[in-house]
Structure formats: structure tokens, C-alpha cells
Amino acid sequence: LCSLFVYSFFLFVHSESEYNDQFSEMTPLVGGNAELAPSSISYDAIDAQRHPLMRIPSEESLNTVFPLPGMVIRCHSINVSSVGRQHAEGICAIRTSSTKVALRAVQLERRAARKRQQQTNTSSQTTIQQPLAHDHAAHSPSSFTIKDGYWIDIETPQRSTDELYEFLKQLRLPPFFVSILSEPFNWTSEVVALKQVALAIFQILPTNPNENVEITHVALLSMPRLLVTFHTFSSQNEDGANAVDEGLLYRLVSQYVKQRGRVPEPSNSGMLLAWLQFHVRRTARALRELRLAAVEMDRAMDRDHIGNFDFEQLVETKNCLLRVRSVAEEQHGTIEAIAVAEEGTEGLDFGNCRGALSMLRANASSNERLSSRVDKHLNELRERVMSHREDTLNQRLALLTILSAIFMPLTLLSGIWGMNFENMPELEYEHSYQIALFGMFALALCLVYSFHIAGWSS
């Protein structure tokens, strides 16, 4: 009887531990096995399948987390492909998964972390012996395993702060993160790292950088084995069509990360680096297009007359560059902050992908330098156009000055001979009118010749 009692007590404690691990602060984003939580749930069926040891409130918290209307939630697993296992290469494969599986993996990881923490806090003798055994097991080929990582992407239409707050509150994230994520209109580039999770607000280019639209930000939540991307898309236009295709950026990122060698390792950090690298390359592509546009305008300015140059095209290119350059600068600063934040959080671990991190930082820095060079080139083109306009204006003013100087003496003579005095003998000469015209014409020719000798006509 005593043995049976002890065994029953052990099962009870073990089941409670499993339950607490499953329903901790990372409550699953969706209910059931579906990709999206259903709009209505039969709680009678849930009660019939509920484990006797599980408490009712926590079970309901698992099945009553619903996405907002129009919200799209996608989940993918990141693991080593069969080709990578055969050739001992870290070739990652991206496959469709469910949020329940992803968040269960996060719970197991957190449980393992708690066990490691408990082992660390044991007696000094146990603390010395267990790491030796752990190192021996870690170096043995049979015990070495690569855990899968997961990526959850959440897209939602523009919502009010209260709606987003109520939705995010169900995820049981830290309150500070909930307050930031519920106000996407106030997002700015920043990185906040806590012990278990790191939050990064990353600025990206819109779908079409040439359009004068608002800057787009994406929230990145990184924790052991899981990366969550959360962003909003534009509401509908007056004609009822979406201003921005809400699934376009996701499809582009998904196609990129599924290519060979894009994800350096099957983890949240590896997926984070691949996601960041995609958007940094998008920025680099936009800058290269702007550089080619600047070179083409420079050639057109040299080939054709500068007076026929389309100045509006230069202004549009300059405005587009200002938008892209601001994104490039923000991306560089955010990536540097993420690299620094790795030391203070378990949500970021770039130990096995230092090369990918270095390449990402180098690309972000290169974008910032390239934007500066393109900006300098466009400024030089603008100065050339403005200088040509000033020269043209000066030439016209010089012509007006010459004409004024020529006609000033003629105007003086006309004013003198136009005075109404009775005694003006030169008006009574027989050929006075012809003589006056000839004299004015000769004076004008003399003035034109003198200006030409002085170099004014050039």
C-alpha cells in the first residue's frame, strides 16, 4: 500500500509538472490542431476528452485564443534536410507546421532550461560531476541531436490599440512587450532583450519603394527554438482593393528562406539571420537601381543638351533615395543592436552562425555607404542642373543689360527732341528727321561694337 501511494503521488506530481510546462506564460497562439483557431468551439467535446488532472481554466485558455478577423497566422518548422544529413552539411529545410507543435517545442525547451538551472543550484559535488557527464554525453555521436526550430508569421489588418492589446494579452507575453506591440503606429526601430525573449522592431521597405507610402515596421520576437514575426498591412482603398498585397512580403521571404543555404542553422537565430538578410538584400537591390538611375541621368546630361534634362525625374529619384536611405540606416543600427543584445538574452544565440552574422552586418554597413554615395551623386547632378540654370539666367540678364545700355542714349535724345519749346532751331532744318535717325543708328552700332570688343557679347 505504501509503494502504491508513493507511485500514485509521483504520477500526480509528474503530470502537474507536465501540465505547468504546457500552460506557462507562452500559451499557444491558436486553439486545437488547426492552423487558425475556430470561430466556435464545442466545450462539451473538450470536457469529454479533458484529462482528469488538467484544470478547466487553463484548458479553456488553450482553446479560446482566437485570431482577429482578417488575421493570418502561418507556422513553419526549420530542420536539417535529408541531403544535409547524408553529406553532414547544415542544409536547412522549411516545412509547414502548426503553431501548437511549435509552442510545445518552446515549452519543452523552457522545461529543459529549468532543469539545467536546478542542476546548477545543487550541491557543489553534484555541480562538478554532472557537467563532466553532460560533456561526455554531448561529445558522444549517439547523443548528439539537432533540435528543430520554428517560425510563426502573424499578419493582421490595421486594428485599434485596444483590439491588438486584447489579442496579445492572451499570448501571455511580458506586459512591456504587449504595450509595444499593441501600438504599431508608434513603432520605431529598437531592440529590447529580456532573459528568455528578445524583441526587435525592424524597418523594411514597402512593397514598392517608389510609392510615397508609410514606412513599414515588423516586430520580431525571438526565443529559444521559435521566431515570431508580427506586422500589419494597409487597409482597403476606396475601390475596395487592398492598398498593399498583405501576403506578398511573406511569400517573398518564404521563397528566399527555402532556397539552399539561406538559413545557416535550424534555429530561431538562424531563421532570424535569414529573415534579416532577405530584407537587407531588398534594400541593397533598391539602392543599386537608384545608382543605375543616377548613372543614366548623368549620361543623358552629357549626351543631350542639359537644357532638355528632365529635372522632375531627378527630384523623384532623390525623394525615393531619401526613403530608402532612411531604411538602410535604421536597418544597420538595428542589426548592430541585435548583435550586441545577444550577450544578455537566451532568445538570441549566434554561436553556430557567426559567419552569417558577420555577412549580415557587412551588408547592412555596405547599404549605408552605398546610399551615401548615391546621395552624393544625385547632389552633384542637382548642382550641375542648378548651375546651368544660373548660367542661363545670367546670360539673359547680361543681354538685357546690353540692350538697356544701347537704348539709353537713344531714349535720352528722344526725350530732348520731344520737349515742347518754341525756339528749337534743329527741328526746322530741312532734313533734320533723317539726320536724327541716322545719328541714332550710328550711335547704336558704336555701342554694340564697343560691347563686342569688351567681350560682353560672348
Coordinates of C-alpha atoms in Angstrom, one line a residue:
L1 CA 0.0 0.0 0.0
C2 CA 2.8 2.4 0.8
S3 CA 4.5 1.7 -2.5
L4 CA 1.2 2.2 -4.4
F5 CA 0.7 5.5 -2.6
V6 CA 4.2 6.7 -3.4
Y7 CA 3.8 5.7 -7.0
S8 CA 0.5 7.5 -7.3
F9 CA 1.9 10.6 -5.7
F10 CA 4.8 10.5 -8.2
L11 CA 2.4 10.3 -11.2
F12 CA 0.4 13.2 -9.8
V13 CA 3.5 15.4 -9.4
H14 CA 4.9 14.4 -12.8
S15 CA 1.6 15.1 -14.5
E16 CA 1.3 18.5 -12.8
S17 CA 4.8 19.3 -13.9
E18 CA 4.0 18.4 -17.5
Y19 CA 0.8 20.5 -17.3
N20 CA 2.5 23.5 -15.8
D21 CA 5.1 23.3 -18.5
Q22 CA 2.5 23.1 -21.2
F23 CA 0.4 26.1 -20.0
S24 CA 3.1 28.6 -18.8
E25 CA 3.5 32.2 -19.9
M26 CA 3.8 31.0 -23.6
T27 CA 0.2 30.0 -24.1
P28 CA -0.4 28.7 -27.7
L29 CA -1.5 31.3 -30.2
V30 CA -4.3 29.2 -31.6
G31 CA -6.7 26.5 -30.4
G32 CA -6.9 22.8 -31.3
N33 CA -4.8 21.3 -34.1
A34 CA -5.9 23.8 -36.7
E35 CA -3.7 26.5 -38.1
L36 CA -6.2 29.1 -37.1
A37 CA -8.4 29.0 -34.0
P38 CA -12.0 28.2 -35.0
S39 CA -14.7 30.8 -34.5
S40 CA -16.7 28.5 -32.3
I41 CA -15.7 25.5 -30.1
S42 CA -17.9 22.8 -28.6
Y43 CA -16.8 22.8 -24.9
D44 CA -18.8 19.6 -24.3
A45 CA -16.4 17.7 -26.6
I46 CA -13.5 19.3 -24.9
D47 CA -14.8 18.2 -21.5
A48 CA -15.2 14.7 -22.7
Q49 CA -11.6 14.5 -23.8
R50 CA -10.1 16.5 -21.0
H51 CA -7.5 14.7 -18.8
P52 CA -8.7 14.4 -15.2
L53 CA -5.6 16.1 -13.8
M54 CA -5.9 19.2 -16.1
R55 CA -7.7 22.2 -14.7
I56 CA -10.6 23.7 -16.6
P57 CA -9.5 27.4 -16.7
S58 CA -6.1 26.5 -18.3
E59 CA -7.7 24.2 -20.8
E60 CA -10.1 26.9 -21.8
S61 CA -7.2 29.3 -22.1
L62 CA -5.7 26.9 -24.7
N63 CA -8.8 26.8 -26.8
T64 CA -10.2 30.3 -26.6
V65 CA -7.3 32.3 -28.1
F66 CA -8.8 33.4 -31.4
P67 CA -7.2 35.5 -34.2
L68 CA -8.8 38.7 -35.0
P69 CA -11.0 38.9 -38.2
G70 CA -8.7 39.1 -41.2
M71 CA -5.6 38.0 -39.2
V72 CA -3.4 35.3 -40.9
I73 CA -1.2 33.0 -38.8
R74 CA 1.4 30.8 -40.5
C75 CA 3.8 28.4 -39.0
H76 CA 6.9 26.6 -40.4
S77 CA 9.4 24.2 -38.9
I78 CA 13.1 24.5 -39.6
N79 CA 15.1 21.3 -39.6
V80 CA 18.1 19.7 -41.3
S81 CA 17.1 18.2 -44.7
S82 CA 17.8 14.6 -45.7
V83 CA 20.5 15.9 -48.1
G84 CA 22.2 17.7 -45.2
R85 CA 22.2 14.6 -43.0
Q86 CA 23.7 12.4 -45.8
H87 CA 26.5 14.8 -46.5
A88 CA 26.9 16.1 -43.0
E89 CA 26.0 19.6 -44.1
G90 CA 23.8 22.1 -42.3
I91 CA 21.3 22.4 -45.1
C92 CA 18.0 23.5 -43.6
A93 CA 14.6 22.6 -44.9
I94 CA 11.5 24.8 -44.3
R95 CA 8.3 22.8 -43.9
T96 CA 4.7 23.7 -43.0
S97 CA 3.9 23.0 -39.3
S98 CA 1.3 24.0 -36.7
T99 CA 1.6 26.6 -34.0
K100 CA 0.7 24.0 -31.4
V101 CA 3.7 21.9 -32.3
A102 CA 5.9 25.0 -32.3
L103 CA 4.9 26.3 -29.0
R104 CA 5.0 22.8 -27.4
A105 CA 8.7 22.7 -28.5
V106 CA 9.2 26.0 -26.8
Q107 CA 7.7 24.7 -23.6
L108 CA 10.0 21.6 -23.7
E109 CA 13.0 23.9 -24.2
R110 CA 12.0 26.0 -21.3
R111 CA 11.5 22.9 -19.2
A112 CA 14.9 21.7 -20.1
A113 CA 16.3 25.1 -19.2
R114 CA 14.7 25.0 -15.8
K115 CA 16.1 21.5 -15.2
R116 CA 19.6 22.7 -16.1
Q117 CA 19.1 25.7 -13.7
Q118 CA 18.1 23.3 -10.9
Q119 CA 21.1 21.1 -11.5
T120 CA 23.3 24.2 -11.4
N121 CA 21.9 25.1 -8.0
T122 CA 22.5 21.7 -6.4
S123 CA 25.5 20.8 -4.2
S124 CA 29.0 21.6 -5.2
Q125 CA 29.9 18.0 -5.7
T126 CA 26.9 17.4 -8.0
T127 CA 27.6 20.6 -9.8
I128 CA 31.2 19.3 -10.5
Q129 CA 30.2 15.8 -11.5
Q130 CA 27.2 16.4 -13.7
P131 CA 28.9 18.8 -16.2
L132 CA 31.5 16.1 -16.8
A133 CA 28.9 13.6 -17.6
H134 CA 27.0 16.1 -19.6
D135 CA 30.1 17.0 -21.7
H136 CA 30.8 13.3 -22.2
A137 CA 27.3 12.7 -23.5
A138 CA 27.4 15.8 -25.6
H139 CA 30.5 14.7 -27.4
S140 CA 29.3 11.1 -28.0
P141 CA 27.9 10.7 -31.5
S142 CA 24.8 8.8 -30.4
S143 CA 23.6 11.6 -28.1
F144 CA 24.1 14.5 -30.5
T145 CA 20.8 15.7 -31.9
I146 CA 19.8 18.9 -33.7
K147 CA 16.6 20.3 -32.5
D148 CA 14.1 21.8 -34.9
G149 CA 13.4 25.5 -34.9
Y150 CA 10.1 27.1 -35.7
W151 CA 8.9 30.3 -37.4
I152 CA 5.4 31.8 -36.8
D153 CA 4.3 34.7 -39.0
I154 CA 1.3 36.8 -38.0
E155 CA -0.3 39.3 -40.4
T156 CA -3.2 41.4 -39.4
P157 CA -5.1 44.4 -40.9
Q158 CA -4.8 47.7 -39.2
R159 CA -6.5 47.5 -35.9
S160 CA -7.1 49.7 -32.9
T161 CA -4.8 49.6 -30.0
D162 CA -7.5 48.0 -27.7
E163 CA -8.2 45.2 -30.1
L164 CA -4.5 44.3 -30.5
Y165 CA -3.9 44.6 -26.8
E166 CA -6.7 42.1 -26.0
F167 CA -5.4 39.7 -28.6
L168 CA -1.7 40.0 -27.5
K169 CA -2.7 39.7 -23.8
Q170 CA -3.9 36.2 -24.5
L171 CA -0.4 35.2 -25.5
R172 CA 0.9 35.9 -22.0
L173 CA 3.9 37.8 -23.2
P174 CA 5.7 40.3 -20.9
P175 CA 3.4 43.3 -20.3
F176 CA 6.1 45.6 -21.6
F177 CA 6.1 43.8 -24.9
V178 CA 2.3 43.8 -25.1
S179 CA 2.2 47.5 -24.7
I180 CA 4.7 48.0 -27.5
L181 CA 3.2 45.5 -30.0
S182 CA -0.3 46.8 -29.5
E183 CA 0.6 50.2 -30.9
P184 CA 2.1 49.5 -34.4
F185 CA 1.5 53.2 -35.5
N186 CA 4.1 54.2 -32.9
W187 CA 6.7 51.6 -33.7
T188 CA 10.3 52.8 -34.1
S189 CA 13.4 50.8 -34.7
E190 CA 14.5 49.4 -31.3
V191 CA 15.8 46.2 -29.7
V192 CA 14.7 45.1 -26.2
A193 CA 16.3 42.0 -24.7
L194 CA 15.0 40.1 -21.7
K195 CA 16.3 36.9 -20.2
Q196 CA 14.1 34.5 -22.2
V197 CA 13.0 36.5 -25.2
A198 CA 14.2 39.4 -27.3
L199 CA 12.1 41.9 -29.2
A200 CA 13.3 43.8 -32.2
I201 CA 11.3 46.4 -34.2
F202 CA 12.8 46.3 -37.7
Q203 CA 12.2 48.7 -40.5
I204 CA 11.7 47.3 -44.0
L205 CA 11.0 48.7 -47.4
P206 CA 7.4 48.7 -48.6
T207 CA 6.4 46.5 -51.5
N208 CA 7.0 49.3 -54.0
P209 CA 9.7 51.7 -52.7
N210 CA 8.8 54.3 -55.5
E211 CA 5.4 54.8 -54.0
N212 CA 5.0 57.5 -51.4
V213 CA 3.6 55.3 -48.6
E214 CA 4.3 55.0 -44.9
I215 CA 7.4 53.2 -43.7
T216 CA 6.7 49.6 -42.8
H217 CA 7.9 48.1 -39.5
V218 CA 7.9 44.4 -38.4
A219 CA 8.1 43.2 -34.8
L220 CA 10.4 40.2 -34.3
L221 CA 10.1 38.1 -31.2
S222 CA 13.0 35.7 -30.7
M223 CA 13.1 33.0 -28.1
P224 CA 14.8 29.5 -27.9
R225 CA 13.7 27.5 -30.9
L226 CA 11.0 30.0 -32.0
L227 CA 10.9 33.2 -34.1
V228 CA 7.6 35.2 -34.3
T229 CA 7.2 37.9 -36.9
F230 CA 4.2 40.2 -36.4
H231 CA 3.2 43.0 -38.7
T232 CA 0.2 44.9 -40.1
F233 CA -0.8 45.6 -43.6
S234 CA -2.7 48.5 -45.1
S235 CA -6.5 48.7 -45.1
Q236 CA -8.6 48.8 -48.3
N237 CA -8.8 51.6 -50.7
E238 CA -11.9 53.4 -51.7
D239 CA -12.5 51.0 -54.6
G240 CA -12.4 48.1 -52.2
A241 CA -9.0 46.7 -53.2
N242 CA -6.1 46.2 -50.7
A243 CA -3.6 49.0 -50.9
V244 CA -0.8 46.5 -50.4
D245 CA -1.0 42.8 -51.0
E246 CA -0.9 41.5 -47.5
G247 CA 0.7 38.2 -48.4
L248 CA 3.3 39.4 -50.9
L249 CA 6.1 40.1 -48.4
Y250 CA 5.5 36.8 -46.7
R251 CA 5.7 34.9 -50.0
L252 CA 8.9 36.6 -50.9
V253 CA 10.5 35.8 -47.6
S254 CA 9.2 32.2 -47.7
Q255 CA 10.7 31.7 -51.2
Y256 CA 14.0 33.1 -50.1
V257 CA 14.5 31.1 -47.0
K258 CA 13.5 27.9 -48.8
Q259 CA 16.5 28.2 -51.1
R260 CA 19.6 26.2 -50.5
G261 CA 21.9 27.5 -47.8
R262 CA 19.8 30.6 -46.9
V263 CA 19.2 29.6 -43.3
P264 CA 22.6 29.0 -41.6
E265 CA 21.2 26.7 -38.9
P266 CA 17.8 25.2 -37.9
S267 CA 17.1 27.5 -35.0
N268 CA 15.4 30.8 -34.2
S269 CA 18.6 32.7 -34.5
G270 CA 19.4 31.1 -37.9
M271 CA 15.9 31.9 -39.2
L272 CA 16.3 35.5 -37.8
L273 CA 19.5 36.0 -39.7
A274 CA 18.0 34.7 -42.9
W275 CA 14.9 36.9 -42.5
L276 CA 17.1 40.0 -41.8
Q277 CA 19.4 39.1 -44.7
F278 CA 16.4 39.0 -47.1
H279 CA 15.3 42.5 -46.3
V280 CA 18.8 43.9 -46.2
R281 CA 19.3 42.5 -49.8
R282 CA 16.0 44.1 -50.8
T283 CA 17.3 47.4 -49.6
A284 CA 20.6 46.8 -51.5
R285 CA 18.7 46.0 -54.7
A286 CA 16.7 49.2 -54.4
L287 CA 19.9 51.2 -53.8
R288 CA 21.6 49.6 -56.9
E289 CA 18.6 50.5 -59.0
L290 CA 18.8 54.1 -57.8
R291 CA 22.5 54.1 -58.5
L292 CA 21.9 52.9 -62.1
A293 CA 19.2 55.6 -62.5
A294 CA 21.7 58.3 -61.3
V295 CA 24.3 57.0 -63.8
E296 CA 21.8 57.0 -66.6
M297 CA 20.8 60.6 -65.9
D298 CA 24.4 61.6 -65.8
R299 CA 25.0 60.1 -69.2
A300 CA 21.8 61.7 -70.6
M301 CA 23.1 65.0 -69.3
D302 CA 26.4 64.6 -71.1
R303 CA 24.9 63.2 -74.3
D304 CA 22.0 65.6 -74.7
H305 CA 21.8 69.3 -74.1
I306 CA 21.5 70.0 -70.4
G307 CA 18.6 72.3 -71.0
N308 CA 16.5 69.4 -72.2
F309 CA 17.1 67.4 -69.0
D310 CA 14.1 66.2 -67.0
F311 CA 14.5 67.8 -63.7
E312 CA 11.4 66.2 -62.3
Q313 CA 12.9 62.8 -62.7
L314 CA 15.9 63.9 -60.6
V315 CA 13.6 65.1 -57.9
E316 CA 11.6 61.9 -57.8
T317 CA 14.8 59.8 -57.7
K318 CA 16.1 62.0 -54.8
N319 CA 12.8 61.6 -52.8
C320 CA 12.9 57.8 -53.4
L321 CA 16.6 57.7 -52.2
L322 CA 15.7 59.6 -49.0
R323 CA 13.2 56.9 -48.1
V324 CA 15.5 54.0 -49.0
R325 CA 18.4 55.6 -47.2
S326 CA 16.4 56.1 -44.0
V327 CA 15.5 52.4 -44.1
A328 CA 19.2 51.4 -44.7
E329 CA 20.4 53.5 -41.8
E330 CA 17.7 52.1 -39.4
Q331 CA 18.4 48.6 -40.5
H332 CA 22.1 48.9 -39.9
G333 CA 21.5 50.4 -36.4
T334 CA 19.0 47.6 -35.5
I335 CA 21.3 44.8 -36.7
E336 CA 24.2 46.2 -34.7
A337 CA 21.9 46.4 -31.6
I338 CA 20.8 42.8 -32.1
A339 CA 24.4 41.6 -32.3
V340 CA 25.2 43.4 -29.0
A341 CA 22.0 42.2 -27.3
E342 CA 23.0 38.5 -27.8
E343 CA 25.1 38.6 -24.7
G344 CA 22.2 39.4 -22.4
T345 CA 19.4 37.1 -23.5
E346 CA 18.8 33.5 -24.2
G347 CA 16.5 34.4 -27.1
L348 CA 19.5 35.1 -29.3
D349 CA 22.3 32.6 -29.9
F350 CA 24.6 33.2 -32.9
G351 CA 27.3 30.9 -31.7
N352 CA 27.0 28.5 -34.6
C353 CA 26.4 31.1 -37.3
R354 CA 29.0 33.8 -36.7
G355 CA 29.8 33.9 -40.4
A356 CA 26.2 34.6 -41.4
L357 CA 26.0 37.3 -38.7
S358 CA 29.3 38.9 -39.9
M359 CA 28.0 38.9 -43.5
L360 CA 24.7 40.4 -42.4
R361 CA 26.4 43.2 -40.6
A362 CA 28.8 43.8 -43.5
N363 CA 25.8 44.0 -46.0
A364 CA 23.9 46.4 -43.8
S365 CA 27.0 48.7 -43.4
S366 CA 27.6 48.4 -47.2
N367 CA 24.0 49.6 -47.8
E368 CA 24.5 52.7 -45.7
R369 CA 27.7 53.6 -47.5
L370 CA 26.2 52.9 -50.9
S371 CA 23.2 55.2 -50.0
S372 CA 25.7 58.0 -49.1
R373 CA 27.5 57.6 -52.5
V374 CA 24.3 57.7 -54.5
D375 CA 23.1 60.7 -52.5
K376 CA 26.3 62.5 -53.3
H377 CA 26.0 61.6 -57.0
L378 CA 22.4 62.9 -57.1
N379 CA 23.5 66.1 -55.3
E380 CA 26.2 66.6 -57.9
L381 CA 23.7 66.2 -60.7
R382 CA 21.4 68.7 -59.0
E383 CA 24.2 71.2 -58.6
R384 CA 25.0 70.8 -62.3
V385 CA 21.4 71.5 -63.3
M386 CA 21.1 74.4 -60.9
S387 CA 24.5 75.8 -62.2
H388 CA 23.3 75.6 -65.8
R389 CA 20.1 77.4 -64.8
E390 CA 22.0 80.1 -63.1
D391 CA 24.3 80.5 -66.1
T392 CA 21.3 80.7 -68.4
L393 CA 19.7 83.4 -66.2
N394 CA 22.9 85.3 -66.0
Q395 CA 23.2 85.3 -69.8
R396 CA 19.7 86.6 -70.2
L397 CA 20.3 89.3 -67.6
A398 CA 23.5 90.3 -69.5
L399 CA 21.6 90.5 -72.8
L400 CA 19.0 92.8 -71.1
T401 CA 21.8 94.9 -69.7
I402 CA 23.4 95.4 -73.1
L403 CA 20.1 96.3 -74.7
S404 CA 19.4 98.8 -71.9
A405 CA 22.8 100.3 -72.4
I406 CA 22.2 100.6 -76.2
F407 CA 18.8 102.2 -75.9
M408 CA 19.6 104.5 -73.0
P409 CA 21.3 107.3 -75.2
L410 CA 18.6 106.9 -77.8
T411 CA 16.0 107.4 -75.2
L412 CA 17.8 110.5 -74.0
L413 CA 17.9 112.1 -77.4
S414 CA 14.2 111.2 -78.0
G415 CA 13.4 112.9 -74.7
I416 CA 15.3 116.0 -75.6
W417 CA 13.8 116.4 -79.0
G418 CA 10.3 115.7 -77.7
M419 CA 10.3 118.8 -75.4
N420 CA 7.7 121.4 -76.4
F421 CA 9.8 124.6 -76.6
E422 CA 9.0 127.2 -79.3
N423 CA 12.7 128.0 -80.1
M424 CA 14.3 124.7 -81.2
P425 CA 16.2 125.5 -84.4
E426 CA 17.2 121.9 -85.2
L427 CA 13.6 121.0 -85.7
E428 CA 13.3 123.5 -88.5
Y429 CA 16.1 122.0 -90.7
E430 CA 15.1 120.5 -94.0
H431 CA 16.5 117.0 -93.3
S432 CA 16.5 117.0 -89.5
Y433 CA 14.4 113.8 -89.2
Q434 CA 16.6 111.8 -91.4
I435 CA 19.8 113.1 -89.8
A436 CA 18.4 112.2 -86.3
L437 CA 17.6 108.6 -87.3
F438 CA 21.0 108.2 -88.9
G439 CA 22.7 109.6 -85.9
M440 CA 20.8 107.3 -83.5
F441 CA 21.5 104.2 -85.7
A442 CA 25.2 105.1 -85.8
L443 CA 25.4 105.6 -82.1
A444 CA 23.7 102.2 -81.5
L445 CA 26.2 100.5 -83.8
C446 CA 29.1 102.1 -82.0
L447 CA 27.8 100.9 -78.7
V448 CA 27.3 97.3 -80.0
Y449 CA 30.8 97.3 -81.4
S450 CA 32.3 98.6 -78.1
F451 CA 30.4 95.9 -76.1
H452 CA 31.7 93.3 -78.6
I453 CA 35.3 94.5 -78.2
A454 CA 34.9 94.4 -74.4
G455 CA 33.7 90.7 -74.6
W456 CA 30.2 91.3 -73.3
S457 CA 28.6 89.6 -76.3
S458 CA 30.2 86.2 -75.5

